[in-house]
Coordinates of C-alpha atoms and ligand atoms in Angstrom, one line a residue:
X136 CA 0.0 0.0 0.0
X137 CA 0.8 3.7 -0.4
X138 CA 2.6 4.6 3.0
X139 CA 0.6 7.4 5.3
X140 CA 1.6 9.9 8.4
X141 CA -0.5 10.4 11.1
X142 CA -1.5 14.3 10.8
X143 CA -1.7 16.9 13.6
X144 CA -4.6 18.6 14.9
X145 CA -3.8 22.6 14.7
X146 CA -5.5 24.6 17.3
X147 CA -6.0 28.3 15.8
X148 CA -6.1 31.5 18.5
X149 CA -7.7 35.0 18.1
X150 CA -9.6 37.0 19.6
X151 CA -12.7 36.3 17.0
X152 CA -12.9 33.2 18.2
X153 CA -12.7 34.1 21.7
X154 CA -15.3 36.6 21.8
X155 CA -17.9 34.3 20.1
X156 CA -16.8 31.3 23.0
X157 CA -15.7 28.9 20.3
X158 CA -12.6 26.7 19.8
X159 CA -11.0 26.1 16.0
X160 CA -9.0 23.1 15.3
X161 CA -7.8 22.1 12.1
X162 CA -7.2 18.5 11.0
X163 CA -3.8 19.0 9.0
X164 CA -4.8 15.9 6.7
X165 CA -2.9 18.0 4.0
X166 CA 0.4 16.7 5.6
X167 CA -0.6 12.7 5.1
X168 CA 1.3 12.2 2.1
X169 CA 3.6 14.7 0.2
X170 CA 1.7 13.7 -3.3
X171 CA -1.3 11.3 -2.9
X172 CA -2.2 14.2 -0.5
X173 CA -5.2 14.6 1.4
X174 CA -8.7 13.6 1.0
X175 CA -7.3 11.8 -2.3
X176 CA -5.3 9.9 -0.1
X177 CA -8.8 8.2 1.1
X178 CA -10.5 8.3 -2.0
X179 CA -7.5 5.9 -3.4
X180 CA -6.6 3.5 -0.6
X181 CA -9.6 0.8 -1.3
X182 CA -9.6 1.8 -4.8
X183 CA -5.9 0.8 -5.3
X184 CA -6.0 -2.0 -2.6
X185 CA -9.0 -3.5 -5.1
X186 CA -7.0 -2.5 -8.4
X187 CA -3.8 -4.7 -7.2
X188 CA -6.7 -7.4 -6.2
X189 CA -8.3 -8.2 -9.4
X190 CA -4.2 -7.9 -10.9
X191 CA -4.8 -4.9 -12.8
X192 CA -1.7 -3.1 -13.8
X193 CA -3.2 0.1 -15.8
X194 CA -4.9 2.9 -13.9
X195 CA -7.5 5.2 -16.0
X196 CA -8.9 8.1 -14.7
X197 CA -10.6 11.3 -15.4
X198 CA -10.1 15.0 -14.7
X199 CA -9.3 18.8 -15.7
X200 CA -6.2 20.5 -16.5
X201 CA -5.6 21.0 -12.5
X202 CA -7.3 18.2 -10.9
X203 CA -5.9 17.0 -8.0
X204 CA -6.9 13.3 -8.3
X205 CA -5.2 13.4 -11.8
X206 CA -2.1 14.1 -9.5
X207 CA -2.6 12.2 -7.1
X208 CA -3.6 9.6 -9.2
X209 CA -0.5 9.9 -11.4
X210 CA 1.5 10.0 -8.0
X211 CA -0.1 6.4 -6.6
X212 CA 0.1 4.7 -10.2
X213 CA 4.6 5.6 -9.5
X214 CA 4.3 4.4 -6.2
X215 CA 2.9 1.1 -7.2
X216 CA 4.0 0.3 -10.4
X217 CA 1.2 0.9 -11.9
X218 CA 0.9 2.5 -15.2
X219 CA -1.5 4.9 -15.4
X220 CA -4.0 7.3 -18.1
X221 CA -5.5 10.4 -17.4
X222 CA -8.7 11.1 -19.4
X223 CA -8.2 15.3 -19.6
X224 CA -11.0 17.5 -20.0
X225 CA -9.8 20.3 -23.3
X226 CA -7.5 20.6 -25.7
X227 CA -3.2 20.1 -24.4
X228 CA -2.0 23.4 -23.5
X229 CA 1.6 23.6 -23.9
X230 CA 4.1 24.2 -21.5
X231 CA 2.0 21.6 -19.4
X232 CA 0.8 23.2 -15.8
X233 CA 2.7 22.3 -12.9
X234 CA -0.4 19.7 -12.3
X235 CA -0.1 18.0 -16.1
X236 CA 3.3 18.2 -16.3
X237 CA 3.8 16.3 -12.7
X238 CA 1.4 13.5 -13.5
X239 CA 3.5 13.2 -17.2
X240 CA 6.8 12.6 -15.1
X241 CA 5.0 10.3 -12.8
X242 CA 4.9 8.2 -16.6
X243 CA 0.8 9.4 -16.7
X244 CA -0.3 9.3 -20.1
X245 CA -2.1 12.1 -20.9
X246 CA -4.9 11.4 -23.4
X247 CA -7.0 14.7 -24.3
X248 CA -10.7 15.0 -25.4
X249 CA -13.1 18.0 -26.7
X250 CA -15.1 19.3 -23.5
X251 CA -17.8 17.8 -25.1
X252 CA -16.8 14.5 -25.7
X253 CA -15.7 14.9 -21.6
X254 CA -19.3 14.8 -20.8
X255 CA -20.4 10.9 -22.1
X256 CA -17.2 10.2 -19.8
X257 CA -19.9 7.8 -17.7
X258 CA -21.8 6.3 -20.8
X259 CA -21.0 2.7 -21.4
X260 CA -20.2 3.6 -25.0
X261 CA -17.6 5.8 -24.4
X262 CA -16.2 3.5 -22.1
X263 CA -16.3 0.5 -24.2
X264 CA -14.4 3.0 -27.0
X265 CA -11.4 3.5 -24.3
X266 CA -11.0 0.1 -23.8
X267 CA -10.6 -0.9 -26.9
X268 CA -8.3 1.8 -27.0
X269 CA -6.2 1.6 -24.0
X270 CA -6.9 -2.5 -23.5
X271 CA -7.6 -3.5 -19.8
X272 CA -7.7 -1.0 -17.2
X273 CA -8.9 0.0 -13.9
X274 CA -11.4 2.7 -13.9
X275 CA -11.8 5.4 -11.5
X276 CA -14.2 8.1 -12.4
X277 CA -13.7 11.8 -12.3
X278 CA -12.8 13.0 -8.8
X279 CA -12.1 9.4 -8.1
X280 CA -15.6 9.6 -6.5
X281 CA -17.4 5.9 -6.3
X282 CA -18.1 3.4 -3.6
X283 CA -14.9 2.6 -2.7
X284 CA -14.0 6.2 -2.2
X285 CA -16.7 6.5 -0.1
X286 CA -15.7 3.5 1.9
X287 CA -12.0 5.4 2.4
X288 CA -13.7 8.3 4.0
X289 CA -16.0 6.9 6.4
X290 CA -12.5 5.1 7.9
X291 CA -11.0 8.4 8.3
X292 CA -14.3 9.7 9.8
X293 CA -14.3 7.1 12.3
X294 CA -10.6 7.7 13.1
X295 CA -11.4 11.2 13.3
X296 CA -13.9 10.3 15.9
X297 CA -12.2 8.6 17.8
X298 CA -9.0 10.8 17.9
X299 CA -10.8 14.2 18.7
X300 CA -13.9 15.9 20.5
X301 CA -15.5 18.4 18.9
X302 CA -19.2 19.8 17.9
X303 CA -19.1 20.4 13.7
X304 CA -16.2 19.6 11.3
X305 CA -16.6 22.1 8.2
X306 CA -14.8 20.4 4.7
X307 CA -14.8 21.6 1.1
X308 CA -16.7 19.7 -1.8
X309 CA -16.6 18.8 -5.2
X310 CA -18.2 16.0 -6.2
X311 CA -19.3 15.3 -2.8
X312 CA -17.9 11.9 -2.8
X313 CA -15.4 12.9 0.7
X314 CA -18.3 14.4 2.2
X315 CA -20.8 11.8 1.7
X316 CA -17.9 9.0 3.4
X317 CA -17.7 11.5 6.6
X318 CA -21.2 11.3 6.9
X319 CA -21.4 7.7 6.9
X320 CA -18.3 7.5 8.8
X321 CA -19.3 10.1 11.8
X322 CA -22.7 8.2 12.1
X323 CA -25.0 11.2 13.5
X324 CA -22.6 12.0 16.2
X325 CA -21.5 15.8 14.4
X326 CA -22.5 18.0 12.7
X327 CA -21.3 18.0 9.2
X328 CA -21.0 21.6 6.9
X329 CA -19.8 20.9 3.4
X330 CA -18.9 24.5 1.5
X331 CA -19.5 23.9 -2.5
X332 CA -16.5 25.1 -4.3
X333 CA -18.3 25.3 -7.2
X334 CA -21.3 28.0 -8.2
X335 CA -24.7 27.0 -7.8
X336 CA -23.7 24.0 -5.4
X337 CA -27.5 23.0 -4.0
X338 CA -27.4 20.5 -6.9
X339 CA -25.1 18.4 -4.3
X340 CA -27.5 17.8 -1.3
X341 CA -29.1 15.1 -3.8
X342 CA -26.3 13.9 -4.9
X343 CA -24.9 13.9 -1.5
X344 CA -28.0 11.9 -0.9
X345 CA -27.6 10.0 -3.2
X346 CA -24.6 8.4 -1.3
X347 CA -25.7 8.4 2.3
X348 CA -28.1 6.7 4.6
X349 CA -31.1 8.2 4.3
X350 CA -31.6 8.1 8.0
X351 CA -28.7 10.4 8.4
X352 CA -29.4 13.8 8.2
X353 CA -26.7 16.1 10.2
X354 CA -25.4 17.5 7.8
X355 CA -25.9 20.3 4.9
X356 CA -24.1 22.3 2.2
X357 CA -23.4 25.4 2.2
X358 CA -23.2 27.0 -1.6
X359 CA -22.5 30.6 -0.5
X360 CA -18.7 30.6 -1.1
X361 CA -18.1 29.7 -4.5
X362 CA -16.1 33.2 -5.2
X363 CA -17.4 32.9 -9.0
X364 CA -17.6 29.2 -9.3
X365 CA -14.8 26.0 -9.6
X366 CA -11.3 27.3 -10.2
X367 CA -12.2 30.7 -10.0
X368 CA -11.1 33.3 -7.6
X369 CA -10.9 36.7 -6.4
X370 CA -8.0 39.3 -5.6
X371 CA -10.1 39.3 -2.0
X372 CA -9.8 35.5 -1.8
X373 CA -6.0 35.8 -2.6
X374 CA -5.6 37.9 0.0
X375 CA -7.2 35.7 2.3
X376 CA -4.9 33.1 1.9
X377 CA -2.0 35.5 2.2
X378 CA -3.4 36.8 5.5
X379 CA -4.2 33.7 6.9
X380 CA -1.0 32.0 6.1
X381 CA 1.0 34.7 8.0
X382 CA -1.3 34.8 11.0
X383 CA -2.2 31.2 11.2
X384 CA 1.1 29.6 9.6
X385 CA -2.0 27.7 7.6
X386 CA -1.7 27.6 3.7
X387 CA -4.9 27.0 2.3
X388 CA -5.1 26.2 -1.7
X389 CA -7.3 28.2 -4.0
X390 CA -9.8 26.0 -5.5
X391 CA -10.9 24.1 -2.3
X392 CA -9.9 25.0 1.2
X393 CA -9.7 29.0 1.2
X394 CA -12.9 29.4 0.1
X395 CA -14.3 27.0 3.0
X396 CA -12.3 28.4 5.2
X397 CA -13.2 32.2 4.0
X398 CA -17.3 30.6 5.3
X399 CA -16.1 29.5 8.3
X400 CA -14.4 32.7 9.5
X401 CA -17.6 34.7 8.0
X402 CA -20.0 32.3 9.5
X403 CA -18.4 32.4 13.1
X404 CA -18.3 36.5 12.8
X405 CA -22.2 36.3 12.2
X406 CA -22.8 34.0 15.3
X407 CA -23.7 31.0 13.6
X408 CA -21.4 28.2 15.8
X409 CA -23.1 28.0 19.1
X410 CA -20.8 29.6 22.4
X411 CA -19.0 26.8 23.7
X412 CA -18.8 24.2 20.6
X413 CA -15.4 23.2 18.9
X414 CA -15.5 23.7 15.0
X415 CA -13.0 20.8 14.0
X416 CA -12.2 22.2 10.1
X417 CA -10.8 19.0 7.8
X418 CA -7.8 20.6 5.4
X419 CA -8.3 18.1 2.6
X420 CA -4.7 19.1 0.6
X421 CA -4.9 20.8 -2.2
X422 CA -1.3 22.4 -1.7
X423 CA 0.7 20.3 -4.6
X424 CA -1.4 23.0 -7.1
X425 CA 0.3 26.0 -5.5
X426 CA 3.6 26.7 -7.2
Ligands
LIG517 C1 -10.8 16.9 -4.6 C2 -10.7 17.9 -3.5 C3 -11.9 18.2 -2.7 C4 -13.3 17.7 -3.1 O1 -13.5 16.4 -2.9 P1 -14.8 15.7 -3.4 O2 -14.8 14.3 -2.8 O3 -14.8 15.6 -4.9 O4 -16.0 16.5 -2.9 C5 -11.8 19.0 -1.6 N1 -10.6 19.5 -1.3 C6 -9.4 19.3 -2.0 C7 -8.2 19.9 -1.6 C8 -9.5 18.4 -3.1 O5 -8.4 18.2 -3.8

């Protein structure tokens, strides 16, 4: 298996957090692994584990030009010995982006298609054309979101858990696939705020749905942080990750975590976390993208 460190729990001080009685701790899951990083790290282990089981030895995947489970994928596939293909939304830019150019030296092959083509990426005929393409492989789909990803992040829920008290955990979505594994993973026992990096986000509380018990209902999404929708961001939001790096020593990545984090600060200004609670916020990675 892909080898993993334990990450630290970061307790954050000021006085905004003092004067509205609440403690912030960060899980530093961004520190698990320095390339299958973060919640990809969970979204891969049973995928991989079940890859190596039924003797693959080809990896295929899907993704944008700055997807982090392209990376991460790309990363997992050296690791093992697996050879791996990344599906990639739009036509090759050249140079390659820091993402692209790392999953192509990890011995990725990079295979582009029209954004239009990109969306049948789920229909049986389009998969049927890439295997008798690419021969065997093991497929993962976009965001490396099915059940077995699922199944990665209810463990780390559980461990979560077990390790830590606290009242909510707030994490970033996009798919929804990490989310929907903390839900099943935490059981009822928190209170779960997913922040929708992407514009017009209330589309995932049924997909969410979709993945969870239905008896389980803790949780909800938040969609009012998208800064102008997936991969898009704002001179405010670059700020904000500037500021909060130098006060907090936290580096946040621009797709994802800032703009959760950017909710949760705004949220505990308008008095939304009950005096007394512990917001326990998940950094799911992010950080390779930053260069
Ligand atoms: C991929 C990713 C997410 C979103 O995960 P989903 O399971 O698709 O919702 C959140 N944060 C970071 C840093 C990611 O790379």
């Amino acid at each position: 298996m892909i080898n993993y460190s334990k990450t630290p729990i970061q307790e954050l001080e000021s006085q905004l957090f003092e004067r509205h009685g609440i403690r912030v701790l960060v899980k530093r899951e961004d520190l698990n692994h320095p390339f299958v990083s973060g919640n990809k790290w969970w979204k891969l282990k049973y995928n991989l584990e079940e890859a190596v089981r039924l003797d693959h030895d080809v990896l295929l995947t899907f993704g944008g030009a700055y997807s982090n489970h392209i990376f991460a994928t790309a990363a997992a596939g050296r690791e093992l010995g697996l050879k791996t293909i990344g599906i990639i939304r739009g036509e090759e830019v050249l140079p390659l982006n820091h993402t692209l150019a790392f999953a192509k030296s990890c011995g990725m092959k990079l295979h582009y298609i029209s954004r239009e083509v990109y969306r049948k990426k789920t229909k049986p005929g389009f998969i049927e054309q890439l295997f008798n393409e690419f021969g065997n492989f093991y497929l993962i789909p976009e965001g490396g979101t099915n059940d077995l990803a699922i199944k990665g992040c209810a463990e780390f829920a559980n461990q979560l858990r077990l390790e830590i008290s606290f009242d909510y955990l707030c994490l970033s979505i996009g798919t929804g696939g990490t989310m929907a594994g903390i839900i099943e993973g935490m059981n009822s026992s928190k209170n779960l705020i997913g922040f929708s990096s992407l514009k017009g986000g209330e589309f995932l509380v049924e997909e969410i749905r979709g993945m969870t018990s239905p008896e389980i209902t803790n949780w909800s999404v938040n969609s009012d942080y998208h800064f102008g929708g997936y991969g898009k961001a704002t001179s405010e939001l670059k700020n904000f990750i500037t500021k909060i790096n130098d006060i907090h020593q936290l580096p946040l990545d621009i797709v994802y975590t800032s703009k959760m984090f950017f909710g949760v600060l705004d949220l505990i200004t308008k008095g939304y976390f009950k005096k007394g609670s512990t917001v326990l916020v998940l950094h799911t990675g992010g950080l390779q993208g930053i260069k």
